[in-house]
Short mmCIF file of C-alpha atoms and ligand atoms in Angstrom, two decimals:
data_model
loop_
_atom_site.label_atom_id
_atom_site.label_comp_id
_atom_site.label_asym_id
_atom_site.label_seq_id
_atom_site.Cartn_x
_atom_site.Cartn_y
_atom_site.Cartn_z
CA MET A 16 8.66 38.95 26.40
CA SER A 17 8.88 35.38 25.43
CA SER A 18 7.81 34.62 21.85
CA LYS A 19 4.77 32.54 21.02
CA LEU A 20 5.39 29.16 19.50
CA HIS A 21 3.98 29.06 15.96
CA ILE A 22 5.26 25.75 14.96
CA LYS A 23 5.17 22.40 16.82
CA THR A 24 7.43 19.50 15.46
CA LEU A 25 5.80 16.11 16.13
CA VAL A 26 8.24 13.77 14.75
CA ASN A 27 11.61 13.77 13.29
CA PRO A 28 12.63 10.15 12.24
CA LYS A 29 15.79 11.33 10.37
CA LEU A 30 15.05 9.29 7.36
CA GLN A 31 18.35 10.29 5.58
CA ASP A 32 20.39 8.50 8.40
CA THR A 33 18.68 5.24 7.60
CA ILE A 34 20.94 4.97 4.55
CA LYS A 35 23.58 3.81 6.98
CA THR A 36 21.57 1.65 9.30
CA GLY A 37 18.90 0.13 7.02
CA GLY A 38 18.77 -2.23 4.12
CA CYS A 39 18.45 -5.47 6.16
CA GLY A 40 15.89 -6.61 3.67
CA ASN A 41 13.80 -8.47 6.39
CA CYS A 42 10.66 -6.51 5.75
CA GLN A 43 7.62 -7.66 3.89
CA ALA A 44 7.21 -7.29 0.09
CA SER A 45 4.61 -4.57 -0.24
CA CYS A 46 2.27 -4.79 -3.26
CA GLN A 47 0.25 -1.62 -4.10
CA SER A 48 -2.11 -3.22 -6.40
CA ALA A 49 -5.86 -3.36 -6.06
CA CYS A 50 -5.96 -7.16 -5.71
CA LYS A 51 -3.60 -7.48 -2.90
CA THR A 52 -3.47 -5.71 0.32
CA SER A 53 0.04 -5.44 1.62
CA CYS A 54 0.26 -2.14 -0.18
CA THR A 55 2.35 0.97 0.21
CA VAL A 56 5.62 1.15 2.17
CA GLY A 57 4.21 4.07 3.99
CA ASN A 58 1.86 1.67 5.76
CA GLN A 59 4.59 -0.60 6.99
CA VAL A 60 6.82 -0.71 10.01
CA CYS A 61 10.43 -1.72 10.12
CA GLU A 62 11.09 -5.38 11.19
CA ASN A 63 14.37 -4.27 12.72
CA LYS A 64 13.15 -1.75 15.31
CA MET B 30 14.44 40.62 4.40
CA PHE B 31 12.46 37.43 4.74
CA ASP B 32 13.99 34.64 2.84
CA LEU B 33 14.56 30.85 3.41
CA LYS B 34 17.45 29.98 1.26
CA ASN B 35 17.71 26.90 -0.96
CA ILE B 36 14.56 25.15 0.00
CA ALA B 37 13.44 23.13 -2.99
CA GLN B 38 9.81 22.71 -3.71
CA GLU B 39 10.15 18.94 -4.01
CA ASN B 40 11.55 18.72 -0.41
CA VAL B 41 8.73 20.18 1.54
CA HIS B 42 4.94 19.57 1.43
CA LEU B 43 2.60 22.03 3.33
CA PHE B 44 -1.08 21.23 3.28
CA SER B 45 -4.17 22.23 5.21
CA TYR B 46 -6.64 19.55 6.21
CA ARG B 47 -9.51 20.77 8.24
CA GLU B 48 -8.33 22.49 11.36
CA LEU B 49 -4.62 21.69 10.87
CA ASN B 50 -1.77 22.98 8.79
CA ILE B 51 0.81 20.25 8.35
CA LEU B 52 4.24 20.54 7.03
CA LEU B 53 6.27 17.44 5.98
CA ASP B 54 9.91 17.83 5.40
CA VAL B 55 10.25 14.90 2.70
CA ASN B 56 13.89 14.07 3.29
CA SER B 57 13.97 13.93 6.99
CA GLY B 58 10.48 12.61 7.42
CA SER B 59 9.78 15.28 10.04
CA ILE B 60 6.37 16.47 10.52
CA HIS B 61 5.23 19.85 11.95
CA VAL B 62 2.02 21.60 12.79
CA LEU B 63 1.82 25.20 11.89
CA ASP B 64 -0.44 27.98 13.18
CA GLY B 65 -2.05 30.33 10.51
CA ALA B 66 0.88 32.85 10.74
CA ALA B 67 3.61 30.34 10.29
CA SER B 68 1.63 28.60 7.56
CA ASP B 69 0.77 31.57 5.49
CA LEU B 70 4.27 32.84 5.89
CA PHE B 71 5.86 29.73 4.78
CA GLN B 72 3.67 29.55 1.69
CA ALA B 73 4.39 33.07 0.80
CA LEU B 74 8.11 32.48 1.28
CA MET B 75 8.15 29.44 -0.97
CA GLU B 76 6.13 31.22 -3.69
CA LYS B 77 8.36 34.16 -3.36
CA LYS B 78 5.52 36.54 -2.68
CA VAL B 79 5.38 39.82 -0.85
CA MET B 80 4.67 39.56 2.84
CA ASN B 81 2.38 42.55 3.25
CA THR B 82 -0.71 40.54 3.18
CA VAL B 83 0.69 38.09 5.82
CA ILE B 84 1.95 40.90 8.05
CA ASP B 85 -1.42 42.74 7.75
CA LYS B 86 -3.27 39.62 8.71
CA TYR B 87 -1.05 38.41 11.58
CA GLY B 88 1.03 41.44 12.69
CA GLU B 89 4.71 42.18 12.36
CA THR B 90 5.54 40.39 15.74
CA ALA B 91 3.84 37.14 14.99
CA VAL B 92 5.41 36.84 11.50
CA GLN B 93 8.95 37.71 12.83
CA GLU B 94 8.56 35.11 15.54
CA ALA B 95 7.32 32.45 12.98
CA TYR B 96 10.13 33.38 10.65
CA GLN B 97 12.69 32.92 13.46
CA GLN B 98 11.23 29.63 14.10
CA LEU B 99 11.43 28.55 10.52
CA LEU B 100 15.11 29.56 10.40
CA ALA B 101 15.80 27.51 13.55
CA MET B 102 14.23 24.48 12.07
CA GLN B 103 16.16 24.92 8.83
CA ALA B 104 19.44 25.05 10.93
CA GLU B 105 18.52 21.93 12.80
CA GLY B 106 17.89 20.02 9.42
CA LEU B 107 14.17 19.88 10.11
CA LEU B 108 13.11 21.83 7.04
CA GLY B 109 14.34 21.73 3.48
CA SER B 110 16.82 18.95 4.40
CA LYS B 111 18.76 17.40 1.57
CA MET B 112 19.56 13.90 0.74
CA ASP B 113 22.93 13.29 -0.53
CA PHE B 114 23.72 9.75 -1.82
CA ASP B 115 24.07 7.88 -4.89
CA ALA B 116 20.91 5.75 -5.40
CA ASP B 117 22.54 3.31 -7.79
CA SER B 118 25.29 2.36 -5.44
CA LEU B 119 22.90 1.90 -2.66
CA LEU B 120 20.81 -0.31 -4.76
CA GLN B 121 23.50 -2.44 -6.19
CA ASP B 122 23.30 -4.64 -3.24
CA ASP B 123 22.52 -8.29 -3.62
CA SER B 124 18.82 -8.90 -3.58
CA TYR B 125 17.08 -12.14 -2.79
CA ILE B 126 13.73 -13.50 -3.80
CA LYS B 127 11.84 -13.64 -0.59
CA SER B 128 8.21 -13.65 -1.52
CA LEU B 129 6.05 -15.71 -3.94
CA CYS B 130 2.61 -15.36 -5.20
CA LEU B 131 1.51 -19.03 -5.90
CA ASN B 132 -1.09 -18.90 -8.56
CA ILE B 133 -2.48 -22.15 -7.21
CA SER B 134 -5.58 -22.06 -9.43
CA HIS B 135 -6.05 -20.49 -12.62
CA ASP B 136 -9.67 -21.05 -12.46
CA CYS B 137 -12.40 -19.25 -10.59
CA ASN B 138 -16.07 -19.66 -9.54
CA LEU B 139 -16.74 -16.03 -9.97
CA ARG B 140 -16.69 -13.82 -13.01
CA CYS B 141 -15.65 -10.50 -11.64
CA LYS B 142 -15.93 -8.05 -14.47
CA TYR B 143 -12.53 -6.27 -13.50
CA CYS B 144 -10.63 -9.57 -13.12
CA PHE B 145 -6.94 -8.98 -14.42
CA ALA B 146 -6.66 -12.72 -14.55
CA GLY B 147 -9.24 -12.80 -17.36
CA THR B 148 -11.88 -14.09 -15.03
CA GLY B 149 -9.51 -16.63 -13.50
CA ASP B 150 -7.59 -18.05 -16.53
CA PHE B 151 -5.07 -15.37 -17.07
CA GLY B 152 -5.60 -15.71 -20.91
CA GLY B 153 -4.61 -19.26 -20.92
CA ASP B 154 -6.28 -22.50 -19.92
CA ARG B 155 -8.18 -23.10 -16.59
CA GLN B 156 -5.40 -24.93 -14.77
CA LEU B 157 -4.65 -26.08 -11.25
CA MET B 158 -1.13 -26.24 -9.78
CA SER B 159 0.06 -29.61 -8.90
CA PHE B 160 1.44 -30.28 -5.51
CA ASP B 161 4.70 -31.20 -7.22
CA THR B 162 4.97 -27.80 -8.75
CA ALA B 163 4.02 -26.06 -5.53
CA LYS B 164 6.73 -28.07 -3.68
CA GLN B 165 9.33 -27.09 -6.25
CA ALA B 166 8.20 -23.36 -5.83
CA ILE B 167 8.60 -23.60 -2.03
CA ASP B 168 12.18 -25.25 -2.56
CA PHE B 169 13.15 -22.59 -5.00
CA LEU B 170 11.99 -19.86 -2.59
CA LEU B 171 13.86 -21.19 0.37
CA LYS B 172 16.92 -21.58 -1.62
CA ALA B 173 16.70 -18.22 -3.43
CA SER B 174 15.99 -16.27 -0.27
CA GLY B 175 19.62 -16.87 0.78
CA PRO B 176 20.29 -15.30 4.25
CA ARG B 177 16.82 -13.72 4.64
CA PRO B 178 15.15 -15.24 7.67
CA PHE B 179 11.48 -14.42 6.59
CA CYS B 180 9.76 -15.62 3.51
CA GLU B 181 6.25 -15.05 2.25
CA VAL B 182 3.98 -17.04 0.22
CA ASP B 183 0.53 -15.82 -0.93
CA PHE B 184 -1.99 -18.56 -2.24
CA PHE B 185 -3.63 -16.70 -5.16
CA GLY B 186 -5.52 -17.37 -8.24
CA GLY B 187 -8.03 -17.51 -9.81
CA GLU B 188 -9.57 -18.85 -6.59
CA PRO B 189 -7.17 -20.81 -4.57
CA LEU B 190 -9.79 -22.78 -2.74
CA MET B 191 -10.72 -24.34 -6.01
CA ASN B 192 -7.39 -26.40 -5.49
CA PHE B 193 -7.84 -26.67 -1.64
CA ASP B 194 -6.09 -30.07 -1.35
CA VAL B 195 -2.98 -28.71 -2.91
CA VAL B 196 -3.18 -25.55 -0.69
CA LYS B 197 -3.28 -27.95 2.33
CA ASP B 198 -0.37 -30.08 1.42
CA THR B 199 1.56 -27.04 0.38
CA VAL B 200 0.99 -25.17 3.67
CA ILE B 201 2.17 -28.16 5.61
CA TYR B 202 5.25 -28.73 3.49
CA ALA B 203 6.29 -25.16 3.42
CA LYS B 204 6.23 -24.77 7.17
CA GLU B 205 8.09 -27.94 7.74
CA ALA B 206 10.71 -27.35 5.08
CA ALA B 207 11.31 -23.68 6.48
CA ARG B 208 11.49 -25.01 10.05
CA LYS B 209 14.24 -27.43 8.98
CA ILE B 210 16.56 -24.59 7.86
CA ASP B 211 15.54 -22.12 10.69
CA LYS B 212 13.48 -19.85 8.45
CA GLU B 213 9.99 -18.74 8.85
CA ILE B 214 7.46 -18.77 6.10
CA ARG B 215 4.51 -16.36 6.44
CA LEU B 216 1.44 -17.52 4.70
CA THR B 217 -1.62 -15.66 3.15
CA LEU B 218 -4.51 -16.80 1.26
CA THR B 219 -6.66 -14.29 -0.90
CA THR B 220 -10.20 -15.68 -1.38
CA ASN B 221 -13.69 -14.71 -2.67
CA GLY B 222 -15.22 -16.78 0.05
CA MET B 223 -17.40 -18.96 -2.14
CA LEU B 224 -15.75 -22.25 -0.82
CA LEU B 225 -14.87 -20.99 2.70
CA ASN B 226 -16.62 -23.69 4.48
CA GLU B 227 -16.17 -24.91 8.04
CA GLN B 228 -13.42 -27.54 7.04
CA VAL B 229 -11.40 -25.03 5.08
CA ARG B 230 -11.77 -22.44 7.94
CA ARG B 231 -10.60 -24.71 10.66
CA PHE B 232 -7.61 -25.73 8.65
CA LEU B 233 -6.55 -22.10 7.84
CA VAL B 234 -6.88 -21.02 11.55
CA GLU B 235 -5.00 -23.95 12.78
CA HIS B 236 -2.00 -23.35 10.45
CA LYS B 237 -2.03 -19.55 11.07
CA VAL B 238 -2.70 -18.56 7.34
CA LYS B 239 -3.65 -14.91 7.18
CA LEU B 240 -6.58 -14.13 5.09
CA VAL B 241 -7.40 -11.50 2.42
CA LEU B 242 -11.22 -11.69 2.03
CA SER B 243 -12.61 -10.09 -1.12
CA LEU B 244 -15.79 -8.07 -0.86
CA ASP B 245 -16.64 -4.85 -2.69
CA GLY B 246 -19.10 -3.56 -0.03
CA ARG B 247 -22.84 -3.17 -0.37
CA ALA B 248 -24.86 -6.02 -1.87
CA GLU B 249 -25.56 -4.12 -5.03
CA THR B 250 -22.03 -2.92 -5.45
CA ASN B 251 -20.58 -6.41 -4.89
CA ASP B 252 -23.04 -8.42 -7.05
CA PHE B 253 -22.90 -6.01 -9.96
CA MET B 254 -19.00 -6.49 -10.38
CA ARG B 255 -18.68 -9.97 -8.61
CA PRO B 256 -21.41 -12.31 -10.15
CA THR B 257 -21.05 -16.07 -10.01
CA ALA B 258 -20.29 -18.14 -13.09
CA SER B 259 -24.11 -18.61 -13.52
CA GLY B 260 -24.66 -14.83 -13.34
CA ARG B 261 -26.04 -14.68 -9.79
CA GLY B 262 -24.83 -12.48 -7.02
CA SER B 263 -22.28 -13.65 -4.67
CA TYR B 264 -22.84 -11.50 -1.59
CA GLU B 265 -25.56 -13.64 0.09
CA ARG B 266 -23.39 -16.79 -0.06
CA ILE B 267 -19.97 -15.13 1.04
CA ILE B 268 -21.03 -12.82 3.93
CA PRO B 269 -21.86 -15.61 6.40
CA ASN B 270 -18.45 -17.51 5.52
CA PHE B 271 -16.57 -14.27 6.09
CA GLN B 272 -18.26 -13.56 9.29
CA SER B 273 -17.61 -17.02 10.55
CA MET B 274 -13.99 -16.86 9.34
CA VAL B 275 -13.33 -13.56 11.22
CA GLU B 276 -14.92 -14.85 14.28
CA GLU B 277 -12.72 -17.96 14.23
CA LEU B 278 -9.61 -15.81 13.78
CA ASP B 279 -10.66 -13.70 16.83
CA GLY B 280 -10.88 -10.75 14.66
CA VAL B 281 -7.24 -10.48 13.71
CA ASP B 282 -4.94 -11.45 10.87
CA TYR B 283 -7.28 -10.72 8.05
CA TYR B 284 -8.29 -7.90 5.70
CA LEU B 285 -11.65 -7.54 4.12
CA ARG B 286 -10.71 -5.89 0.89
CA GLY B 287 -12.68 -4.53 -2.03
CA THR B 288 -12.28 -2.67 -5.23
CA TYR B 289 -13.98 0.45 -6.26
CA THR B 290 -14.75 1.31 -9.86
CA LYS B 291 -16.47 4.16 -11.77
CA HIS B 292 -19.77 2.20 -11.01
CA ASN B 293 -19.31 2.95 -7.25
CA LEU B 294 -17.40 6.12 -6.91
CA ASP B 295 -19.44 6.56 -3.58
CA PHE B 296 -17.29 3.93 -2.13
CA SER B 297 -17.24 5.41 1.34
CA HIS B 298 -20.67 3.86 1.67
CA ASP B 299 -19.14 0.44 0.89
CA VAL B 300 -16.66 0.90 3.49
CA GLU B 301 -19.30 1.93 6.01
CA HIS B 302 -21.24 -1.13 5.04
CA MET B 303 -18.42 -3.32 5.79
CA ALA B 304 -17.99 -1.81 9.16
CA SER B 305 -21.65 -2.10 9.82
CA LEU B 306 -21.38 -5.82 9.24
CA GLY B 307 -18.91 -6.13 12.09
CA PHE B 308 -15.71 -6.24 10.10
CA ARG B 309 -12.88 -4.09 11.48
CA GLU B 310 -9.83 -4.65 9.19
CA LEU B 311 -10.83 -2.94 5.98
CA SER B 312 -9.24 -2.07 2.72
CA VAL B 313 -10.91 -0.60 -0.43
CA GLU B 314 -8.85 0.41 -3.39
CA PRO B 315 -9.26 1.89 -6.97
CA VAL B 316 -9.54 -0.60 -9.74
CA VAL B 317 -6.57 -1.13 -12.15
CA ALA B 318 -8.00 -1.08 -15.58
CA SER B 319 -7.27 0.05 -19.14
CA LYS B 320 -8.90 3.29 -20.19
CA GLU B 321 -11.30 1.58 -22.52
CA GLU B 322 -13.12 -0.31 -19.76
CA ASP B 323 -16.51 1.27 -18.75
CA TYR B 324 -15.59 0.79 -15.15
CA ALA B 325 -12.15 2.47 -15.30
CA ILE B 326 -11.65 5.46 -13.08
CA SER B 327 -10.37 8.43 -14.99
CA GLU B 328 -8.86 11.76 -13.94
CA GLU B 329 -12.18 13.56 -14.16
CA ASP B 330 -13.55 11.24 -11.45
CA TYR B 331 -10.87 12.54 -9.03
CA PRO B 332 -12.82 15.31 -7.40
CA LYS B 333 -15.57 12.78 -6.48
CA VAL B 334 -13.01 10.26 -5.25
CA SER B 335 -11.21 12.83 -3.11
CA LYS B 336 -14.47 13.76 -1.49
CA GLU B 337 -15.07 10.20 -0.65
CA TYR B 338 -11.89 9.97 1.15
CA ASP B 339 -12.83 12.91 3.23
CA ARG B 340 -16.08 11.34 4.21
CA LEU B 341 -14.00 8.19 5.03
CA VAL B 342 -11.97 10.42 7.48
CA ASP B 343 -15.36 11.50 9.09
CA LEU B 344 -16.50 7.83 9.44
CA TYR B 345 -13.13 6.77 10.71
CA LEU B 346 -13.22 9.48 13.46
CA ASP B 347 -16.81 8.73 14.27
CA TYR B 348 -16.18 5.08 14.87
CA GLN B 349 -13.09 5.93 16.96
CA GLN B 350 -14.93 8.41 19.10
CA LYS B 351 -17.65 5.75 19.56
CA GLY B 352 -14.93 3.43 21.04
CA ASP B 353 -15.45 1.05 18.26
CA PRO B 354 -12.65 1.91 15.84
CA PHE B 355 -11.96 0.12 12.36
CA ASN B 356 -8.85 -0.08 10.66
CA PHE B 357 -8.54 1.23 6.99
CA PHE B 358 -5.56 0.10 5.36
CA HIS B 359 -4.49 3.20 3.59
CA PHE B 360 -4.94 5.36 6.55
CA ASN B 361 -2.41 3.26 8.49
CA ILE B 362 0.93 5.30 8.44
CA SER B 363 3.94 4.91 10.75
CA LEU B 364 5.46 8.42 10.85
CA GLU B 365 8.14 7.29 13.24
CA GLN B 366 8.74 3.61 12.85
CA GLY B 367 8.44 3.31 9.11
CA PRO B 368 10.86 1.45 6.91
CA CYS B 369 14.41 2.47 6.09
CA LEU B 370 15.34 4.43 3.12
CA SER B 371 16.58 1.64 0.83
CA LYS B 372 13.27 -0.06 1.21
CA ARG B 373 11.41 3.36 0.44
CA LEU B 374 13.17 3.80 -2.88
CA ARG B 375 11.45 0.99 -4.55
CA SER B 376 8.47 -0.65 -2.88
CA CYS B 377 7.18 -3.88 -3.87
CA GLY B 378 10.19 -5.66 -5.09
CA ALA B 379 8.34 -7.24 -8.04
CA GLY B 380 10.78 -8.97 -10.27
CA PHE B 381 13.74 -9.26 -7.87
CA GLU B 382 12.34 -9.93 -4.36
CA TYR B 383 8.87 -10.87 -5.21
CA LEU B 384 7.70 -13.24 -7.95
CA ALA B 385 4.59 -14.99 -9.24
CA VAL B 386 4.36 -18.60 -10.06
CA THR B 387 1.88 -20.06 -12.55
CA PRO B 388 0.27 -23.40 -12.32
CA GLN B 389 2.85 -24.69 -14.80
CA GLY B 390 5.80 -23.36 -12.49
CA ASP B 391 6.73 -20.26 -14.70
CA LEU B 392 7.96 -17.28 -12.91
CA TYR B 393 6.86 -13.61 -13.54
CA PRO B 394 7.65 -10.48 -11.97
CA CYS B 395 4.30 -10.39 -10.07
CA HIS B 396 0.72 -11.49 -10.59
CA GLN B 397 -0.13 -8.64 -12.74
CA PHE B 398 2.45 -9.63 -15.43
CA VAL B 399 1.42 -13.39 -15.55
CA GLY B 400 0.65 -14.47 -19.08
CA GLN B 401 2.88 -11.71 -20.80
CA PRO B 402 5.64 -13.86 -22.38
CA GLU B 403 8.08 -11.07 -22.54
CA PHE B 404 8.25 -10.92 -18.76
CA CYS B 405 8.72 -14.68 -18.03
CA LEU B 406 11.87 -15.02 -15.97
CA GLY B 407 12.17 -18.75 -15.87
CA ASN B 408 10.57 -21.53 -13.90
CA VAL B 409 10.63 -23.22 -10.50
CA THR B 410 12.80 -26.12 -11.65
CA GLU B 411 15.56 -24.10 -13.27
CA GLY B 412 15.18 -20.83 -11.33
CA VAL B 413 15.57 -17.50 -12.64
CA LYS B 414 17.02 -17.70 -16.27
CA ASP B 415 16.59 -14.18 -17.56
CA LYS B 416 18.41 -12.02 -15.07
CA SER B 417 17.92 -8.94 -17.24
CA ILE B 418 14.26 -8.82 -16.27
CA SER B 419 15.20 -8.63 -12.58
CA GLN B 420 17.69 -5.97 -13.30
CA THR B 421 15.12 -3.87 -15.19
CA PHE B 422 12.75 -3.95 -12.19
CA LYS B 423 15.55 -3.22 -9.84
CA ASN B 424 16.18 -0.08 -11.69
CA THR B 425 12.58 1.08 -11.24
CA HIS B 426 13.51 3.12 -8.07
CA ILE B 427 12.06 6.56 -7.56
CA PHE B 428 15.17 8.43 -8.83
CA ASN B 429 14.88 6.70 -12.15
CA LYS B 430 11.24 7.80 -12.42
CA LYS B 431 11.14 11.46 -13.40
CA ASP B 432 7.79 12.26 -11.83
CA CYS B 433 8.67 10.44 -8.53
CA SER B 434 12.12 12.03 -7.92
CA LYS B 435 10.40 15.39 -7.59
CA CYS B 436 7.11 14.13 -5.91
CA TRP B 437 6.55 14.91 -2.16
CA ALA B 438 5.00 11.48 -1.52
CA ARG B 439 8.09 9.70 -2.91
CA PHE B 440 9.23 8.07 0.26
CA TYR B 441 5.72 6.85 1.24
CA CYS B 442 4.52 5.70 -2.17
CA SER B 443 7.89 4.52 -3.38
CA GLY B 444 6.98 5.08 -6.93
CA GLY B 445 3.71 3.40 -7.29
CA CYS B 446 2.83 0.21 -8.88
CA ASN B 447 4.99 -0.87 -11.80
CA ALA B 448 2.20 -2.81 -13.30
CA ASN B 449 -0.18 -0.02 -13.25
CA SER B 450 2.43 2.24 -14.85
CA TYR B 451 3.02 -0.33 -17.62
CA GLN B 452 -0.71 -0.83 -18.37
CA GLN B 453 -1.47 2.86 -18.56
CA SER B 454 1.65 4.22 -20.18
CA GLY B 455 3.44 1.12 -21.73
CA ASP B 456 6.40 1.96 -19.64
CA LEU B 457 7.60 0.90 -16.21
CA LEU B 458 9.10 4.34 -15.30
CA THR B 459 6.10 6.60 -15.96
CA PRO B 460 3.65 6.43 -13.07
CA TYR B 461 -0.22 6.23 -13.55
CA LYS B 462 -1.47 9.81 -13.10
CA THR B 463 -4.82 9.14 -11.54
CA GLY B 464 -3.19 6.73 -9.25
CA CYS B 465 -0.74 9.39 -8.06
CA LEU B 466 -3.63 11.75 -7.20
CA VAL B 467 -5.36 9.06 -5.25
CA GLN B 468 -2.09 7.94 -3.65
CA LYS B 469 -1.36 11.64 -2.43
CA LYS B 470 -4.91 12.17 -1.22
CA ARG B 471 -4.76 9.08 0.94
CA LEU B 472 -1.43 10.07 2.37
CA GLU B 473 -2.59 13.45 3.37
CA CYS B 474 -5.72 11.88 5.07
CA ALA B 475 -3.44 9.24 6.76
CA ILE B 476 -0.99 11.98 7.85
CA TYR B 477 -3.70 14.14 9.26
CA LEU B 478 -5.28 11.37 11.23
CA GLU B 479 -2.00 10.41 12.74
CA VAL B 480 -1.07 13.95 13.60
CA LYS B 481 -4.48 14.36 15.18
CA LYS B 482 -3.78 11.13 17.21
CA MET B 483 -0.55 12.44 18.46
CA LEU B 484 -1.86 15.76 19.44
CA HIS B 485 -4.69 14.08 21.24
CA ALA B 486 -2.18 11.85 23.22
CA GLU B 487 -0.48 15.04 24.20
CA GLY B 488 -3.82 16.45 25.40
CA GLU B 489 -3.85 19.22 22.82
CA VAL B 490 -7.12 18.53 21.17
S1 SF4 C 10 4.09 -4.24 -9.60
FE1 SF4 C 10 2.15 -3.54 -8.79
S2 SF4 C 10 0.84 -5.32 -8.66
FE2 SF4 C 10 2.94 -5.97 -9.09
S3 SF4 C 10 3.63 -6.56 -7.00
FE3 SF4 C 10 4.29 -4.39 -7.47
S4 SF4 C 10 2.70 -3.11 -6.60
FE4 SF4 C 10 1.92 -5.22 -6.72
S1 SF4 C 11 3.94 7.11 -8.25
FE1 SF4 C 11 3.08 9.13 -8.41
S2 SF4 C 11 2.50 9.49 -6.09
FE2 SF4 C 11 3.97 7.97 -6.13
S3 SF4 C 11 5.93 8.89 -5.92
FE3 SF4 C 11 5.63 8.58 -7.99
S4 SF4 C 11 4.81 10.44 -8.68
FE4 SF4 C 11 4.57 10.51 -6.49
#
């Protein structure tokens, strides 16, 4: 009997590995304050991809 | 017999939002959707509870299957994964100033009650930046940015359009100076819209200046907090200007952004109003204020705020289903293509990658610190004189912030806003609690919406 899948993995960006590849520093500064909108890093995409 | 060894609480985050149970593995950034059995099992395991109720509910077979799947994920580094590195050495790299906030005008034609700039003058005189100072600031930036190919300049204030001639000359100068040395300067202007006439709009479009347009939403919300200098509302005057602006921009390269305060905790209606006016790039954020202000948001307001984000999720999905989606800034999240780790350890770069310049040419860690002499780093003529301030800000990474180092949101939030922390706790390393609650709520909504989108693309919902 095959077992039912209870968990579905949607993404695995392997964040830990970006220690080695990242850090190019080309991305935008990201202010989080209420008077600017560039905000949280979670909202950004990498300039290097 | 069920046991997931060595999974630290702070390295995983399981939450249920509506129909979905979502598990974030913090260090790998991997995201998983769990059914009821897997979700209840995982929760019981993390809380070291007995399994009987879970088994009674789902049956032995299902729980065993889910358990095997969790173990497999753990073995593959998808669950409870660790992060081994020395943050200090990672962050000892050279950093370069690559963004400037040019406070081109310390004067304003509105008297917004929550203005951190002290209704435009930042606690000093109402001053305008000269073209000479602006030019020096651009030269300083191009030099200080070293090998970085992209620089950013935000025209800010007060109201920058009160000094439009200098904005114009600076835009032209900056582009040309950058081009000569093979760099690119990206320009933004933040405006209240009062002076956004046809001539101004044409210039901004022609020179590809991105816009941040300030509106708090409904007329009554906006006019209560954002009156003109003579005490009248600003809504009637700015809406047509913003609409023309956005039309001329072909609907891109702008954000319509507002602030919510204790006076409009029902801010989802303000976002709805913005959408109903035809704007599609929206951002509305909580006010930053000291506790004494009557409009400040406090922890007791959080349940109401949280419900508003839920209502916003409904609204967002509604518009999406109608085929007329809007973009809400805090619901944008890139789960796969997000920034690298070193970016995520400290977000904004204030004080070492990002600086604010006053009309006199003085340098501060960011616009929120302007006018606090203990934070002045130098000026555009001589550059950064006090390197210790930059170092202090460089050290504000998440592993130096006790609350953040154990927070599940750490790699999305990056430790919050240092200015907020400083205002609320008098210390750069202690984040502002209510801000954290809001941040985490928005992230859950954003992750939920993204997961839903991915499942939809796979034909699963
Ligand atoms: S400290 Fe806060 S206000 Fe200043 S740039 Fe950073 S996020 Fe923005
Ligand atoms: S600032 Fe708050 S929400 Fe952000 S990482 Fe730190 S503790 Fe978490």
